[in-house]
Short mmCIF file of C-alpha atoms in Angstrom, two decimals:
data_model
loop_
_atom_site.label_atom_id
_atom_site.label_comp_id
_atom_site.label_asym_id
_atom_site.label_seq_id
_atom_site.Cartn_x
_atom_site.Cartn_y
_atom_site.Cartn_z
CA MET A 457 41.87 16.01 74.91
CA LEU A 458 40.72 16.42 78.56
CA THR A 459 37.07 16.44 79.31
CA PRO A 460 35.41 18.69 81.93
CA LEU A 461 34.73 15.62 84.07
CA GLU A 462 38.42 14.73 84.15
CA ILE A 463 39.24 18.25 85.29
CA HIS A 464 36.67 18.05 88.09
CA GLN A 465 37.97 14.68 89.28
CA LYS A 466 41.62 15.62 89.13
CA GLU A 467 43.34 15.33 92.59
CA PHE A 468 46.65 16.92 93.54
CA LYS A 469 49.14 15.72 96.15
CA LYS A 470 49.39 17.82 99.19
CA SER A 471 52.63 19.16 100.75
CA ALA A 472 53.47 21.29 103.77
CA TRP A 473 54.31 24.30 101.65
CA GLY A 474 51.84 23.82 98.83
CA TYR A 475 49.01 26.01 97.58
CA LYS A 476 45.74 26.38 99.41
CA PRO A 477 43.36 23.67 98.41
CA GLU A 478 40.37 26.06 98.36
CA GLU A 479 41.99 28.35 95.82
CA ILE A 480 43.05 25.45 93.67
CA ASP A 481 39.56 23.98 93.76
CA THR A 482 38.01 27.35 92.91
CA PHE A 483 40.40 27.90 90.06
CA LEU A 484 39.95 24.38 88.75
CA GLU A 485 36.18 24.84 88.93
CA ARG A 486 36.43 27.92 86.78
CA ILE A 487 38.74 26.16 84.38
CA ALA A 488 36.37 23.22 84.22
CA GLN A 489 33.42 25.51 83.50
CA ASP A 490 35.28 27.40 80.79
CA TYR A 491 36.65 24.22 79.36
CA GLU A 492 33.22 22.62 79.39
CA ALA A 493 31.84 25.59 77.47
CA LEU A 494 34.69 25.37 75.02
CA TYR A 495 34.27 21.63 74.78
CA LYS A 496 30.55 21.93 74.04
CA GLU A 497 31.23 24.64 71.52
CA ASN A 498 33.91 22.47 69.97
CA MET A 499 31.50 19.54 69.75
CA ILE A 500 28.89 21.78 68.15
CA LEU A 501 31.47 23.06 65.71
CA LYS A 502 32.57 19.51 64.94
CA GLU A 503 28.97 18.52 64.27
CA GLN A 504 28.51 21.58 62.12
CA ILE A 505 31.73 20.83 60.30
CA ALA A 506 30.63 17.21 59.82
CA ARG A 507 27.27 18.33 58.51
CA GLY A 508 29.00 20.92 56.35
CA GLU A 509 31.38 18.30 55.03
CA GLU A 510 28.45 15.98 54.41
CA ASN A 511 26.57 18.75 52.64
CA LEU A 512 29.71 19.66 50.77
CA HIS A 513 30.12 16.03 49.79
CA ARG A 514 26.50 15.97 48.59
CA TYR A 515 27.00 19.21 46.76
CA ARG A 516 30.14 17.88 45.19
CA GLN A 517 28.32 14.72 44.18
CA LEU A 518 25.51 16.86 42.80
CA GLU A 519 28.06 19.02 41.04
CA ASP A 520 29.74 15.94 39.64
CA THR A 521 26.34 14.63 38.57
CA LEU A 522 25.50 17.96 36.95
CA ASN A 523 28.90 18.08 35.30
CA ASN A 524 28.49 14.53 34.09
CA THR A 525 24.99 15.36 32.90
CA LEU A 526 26.29 18.43 31.11
CA LEU A 527 29.14 16.43 29.64
CA LEU A 528 26.72 13.70 28.59
CA ALA A 529 24.35 16.30 27.15
CA GLN A 530 27.23 17.97 25.34
CA LYS A 531 28.47 14.60 24.12
CA THR A 532 24.96 13.65 23.02
CA ALA A 533 24.54 17.02 21.31
CA ASP A 534 27.89 16.56 19.59
CA GLU A 535 26.94 13.05 18.52
CA VAL A 536 23.56 14.28 17.28
CA ARG A 537 25.25 17.14 15.44
CA ILE A 538 27.87 14.84 13.95
CA THR A 539 25.19 12.31 12.99
CA ALA A 540 23.03 15.05 11.49
CA GLU A 541 25.99 16.44 9.56
CA ARG A 542 26.91 12.96 8.38
CA GLU A 543 23.35 12.20 7.33
CA SER A 544 23.12 15.60 5.68
CA GLU A 545 26.32 14.91 3.77
CA LEU A 546 25.04 11.48 2.78
CA LEU A 547 21.71 12.92 1.66
CA LEU A 548 23.46 15.68 -0.24
CA LYS A 549 25.82 13.17 -1.80
CA GLU A 550 22.91 10.92 -2.74
CA ALA A 551 20.98 13.89 -4.14
CA ARG A 552 24.00 14.90 -6.22
CA HIS A 553 24.42 11.31 -7.39
CA GLN A 554 20.75 11.09 -8.35
CA SER A 555 20.90 14.45 -10.11
CA GLU A 556 23.99 13.30 -12.01
CA ILE A 557 22.17 10.11 -13.01
CA ILE A 558 19.12 12.11 -14.11
CA ILE A 559 21.27 14.55 -16.09
CA SER A 560 23.24 11.67 -17.64
CA ASN A 561 20.03 9.85 -18.59
CA ALA A 562 18.58 13.06 -20.00
CA LYS A 563 21.71 13.67 -22.08
CA SER A 564 21.69 10.05 -23.24
CA LYS A 565 18.01 10.33 -24.15
CA GLN A 566 18.73 13.58 -25.96
CA ARG A 567 21.51 11.91 -27.93
CA GLU A 568 19.19 9.02 -28.78
CA LEU A 569 16.49 11.46 -29.92
CA GLU A 570 19.01 13.37 -32.00
CA GLN A 571 20.24 10.12 -33.54
CA ASP A 572 16.65 9.03 -34.21
CA PHE A 573 15.93 12.43 -35.74
CA GLU A 574 18.99 12.21 -37.98
CA ARG A 575 18.07 8.65 -38.94
CA LEU A 576 14.53 9.73 -39.79
CA LYS A 577 15.91 12.66 -41.80
CA ASN A 578 18.16 10.28 -43.73
CA GLN A 579 15.33 7.82 -44.24
CA SER A 580 13.06 10.64 -45.41
CA ARG A 581 15.76 11.91 -47.76
CA GLN A 582 16.35 8.40 -49.12
CA PHE A 583 12.62 7.84 -49.47
CA ARG A 584 12.22 11.09 -51.42
CA VAL A 585 15.13 10.16 -53.67
CA GLN A 586 13.80 6.64 -54.21
CA PHE A 587 10.24 7.89 -54.68
CA ARG A 588 11.40 10.50 -57.19
CA ALA A 589 13.45 7.89 -59.02
CA MET A 590 10.43 5.56 -59.03
CA LEU A 591 8.19 8.35 -60.36
CA LEU A 592 10.70 9.20 -63.07
CA SER A 593 10.99 5.52 -63.91
CA GLN A 594 7.19 5.19 -64.08
CA LEU A 595 6.94 8.34 -66.19
CA GLU A 596 9.63 7.04 -68.51
CA ALA A 597 7.84 3.69 -68.70
CA ILE A 598 4.50 5.39 -69.41
CA LYS A 599 6.14 7.66 -71.98
CA GLY A 600 7.78 4.65 -73.58
CA GLU A 601 4.45 2.80 -73.71
CA GLU A 602 2.73 5.83 -75.23
CA GLU A 603 5.46 6.17 -77.83
CA LYS A 604 5.17 2.47 -78.58
CA GLU A 605 1.38 2.81 -78.96
CA LEU A 606 1.79 5.84 -81.23
CA ASP A 607 4.40 4.05 -83.27
CA LYS A 608 2.05 1.08 -83.48
CA TYR A 609 -0.88 3.25 -84.57
CA GLU A 610 1.28 5.07 -87.12
CA GLN A 611 2.57 1.79 -88.47
CA ASN A 612 -0.96 0.36 -88.67
CA TYR A 613 -2.14 3.50 -90.49
CA VAL A 614 0.74 3.31 -92.95
CA ASP A 615 0.05 -0.38 -93.53
CA TYR A 616 -3.64 0.35 -93.99
CA GLU A 617 -2.99 3.10 -96.56
CA ALA A 618 -0.53 0.93 -98.40
CA ARG A 619 -3.04 -1.89 -98.51
CA ASP A 620 -5.79 0.45 -99.81
CA VAL A 621 -3.50 1.78 -102.50
CA GLU A 622 -2.62 -1.72 -103.55
CA GLU A 623 -6.27 -2.72 -103.64
CA TYR A 624 -7.19 0.42 -105.59
CA GLU A 625 -4.45 -0.10 -108.08
CA GLY A 626 -5.49 -3.71 -108.47
CA LEU A 627 -9.04 -2.87 -109.57
CA PRO A 628 -10.14 -3.17 -113.35
CA GLY A 629 -9.31 -0.26 -115.67
CA ASN A 630 -12.96 0.96 -115.92
CA PHE A 631 -13.16 1.56 -112.10
CA GLN A 632 -13.15 5.32 -112.68
CA GLU A 633 -15.96 5.06 -115.18
CA VAL A 634 -18.06 3.04 -112.75
CA GLU A 635 -17.31 5.62 -110.07
CA GLY A 636 -18.47 8.44 -112.42
CA ILE A 637 -21.71 6.63 -113.26
CA ALA A 638 -22.48 6.05 -109.58
CA TYR A 639 -21.88 9.71 -108.87
CA ALA A 640 -24.18 10.80 -111.74
CA GLU A 641 -26.99 8.51 -110.58
CA THR A 642 -26.73 9.84 -107.10
CA ALA A 643 -26.94 13.44 -108.35
CA SER A 644 -30.02 12.75 -110.49
CA ALA A 645 -31.74 11.09 -107.56
CA PHE A 646 -31.24 14.23 -105.49
CA GLU A 647 -32.59 16.42 -108.33
CA GLY A 648 -35.82 14.38 -108.63
CA SER A 649 -36.61 14.70 -104.94
CA PRO A 650 -39.14 17.56 -104.16
CA GLU A 651 -37.57 18.16 -100.71
CA LEU A 652 -34.17 18.75 -102.31
CA SER A 653 -35.32 20.95 -105.23
CA GLY A 654 -34.14 24.49 -105.75
CA SER A 655 -31.47 25.89 -103.57
CA ASP A 656 -31.55 22.89 -101.28
CA ASN A 657 -30.97 20.64 -104.24
CA LYS A 658 -28.08 22.73 -105.30
CA LYS A 659 -26.65 22.51 -101.83
CA ALA A 660 -27.14 18.78 -101.81
CA VAL A 661 -25.55 18.41 -105.23
CA TYR A 662 -22.76 20.65 -104.19
#
């Protein structure tokens, strides 16, 4: 591109029938002035375009940075959300597992308690049966001992009576006479006593 200085310094060859040099110089001067103005304006525009491109480049970099930041923030948010969901699922799974363990232990404990209760019921039932059998056995034993004692006393009484009868029958024949004399002497002794006279004596004799 020509500069204004090159236009000013441009020289043309002269000929016998050429243009007037004064007109050419005047015209070239005007062209040079207009071109210089255009040139300066063009330089200003180029600088403005360069600055605009630089600013645009910065803005694009800033936009890229913002986009990257947004993408990173979105990615981080997604990762946090995914991590939170995963941890929540793990916690929920662990809570369910623990609750299942607690319920299973509770059911197992309940079964053990029910088994213990049934065992105690059976033991209590067996104890009552055994205790009742023992009581009946003791009562039968006591009853048997009492019957034995009664039989023994009855037998001793029978033996005693039999022995007395034998002894009585073995006495001398005048035993009844001796018994009558003893009775008469006893009666006369009561009659001779002043305390036993009268009605009292009769009662005593009677």
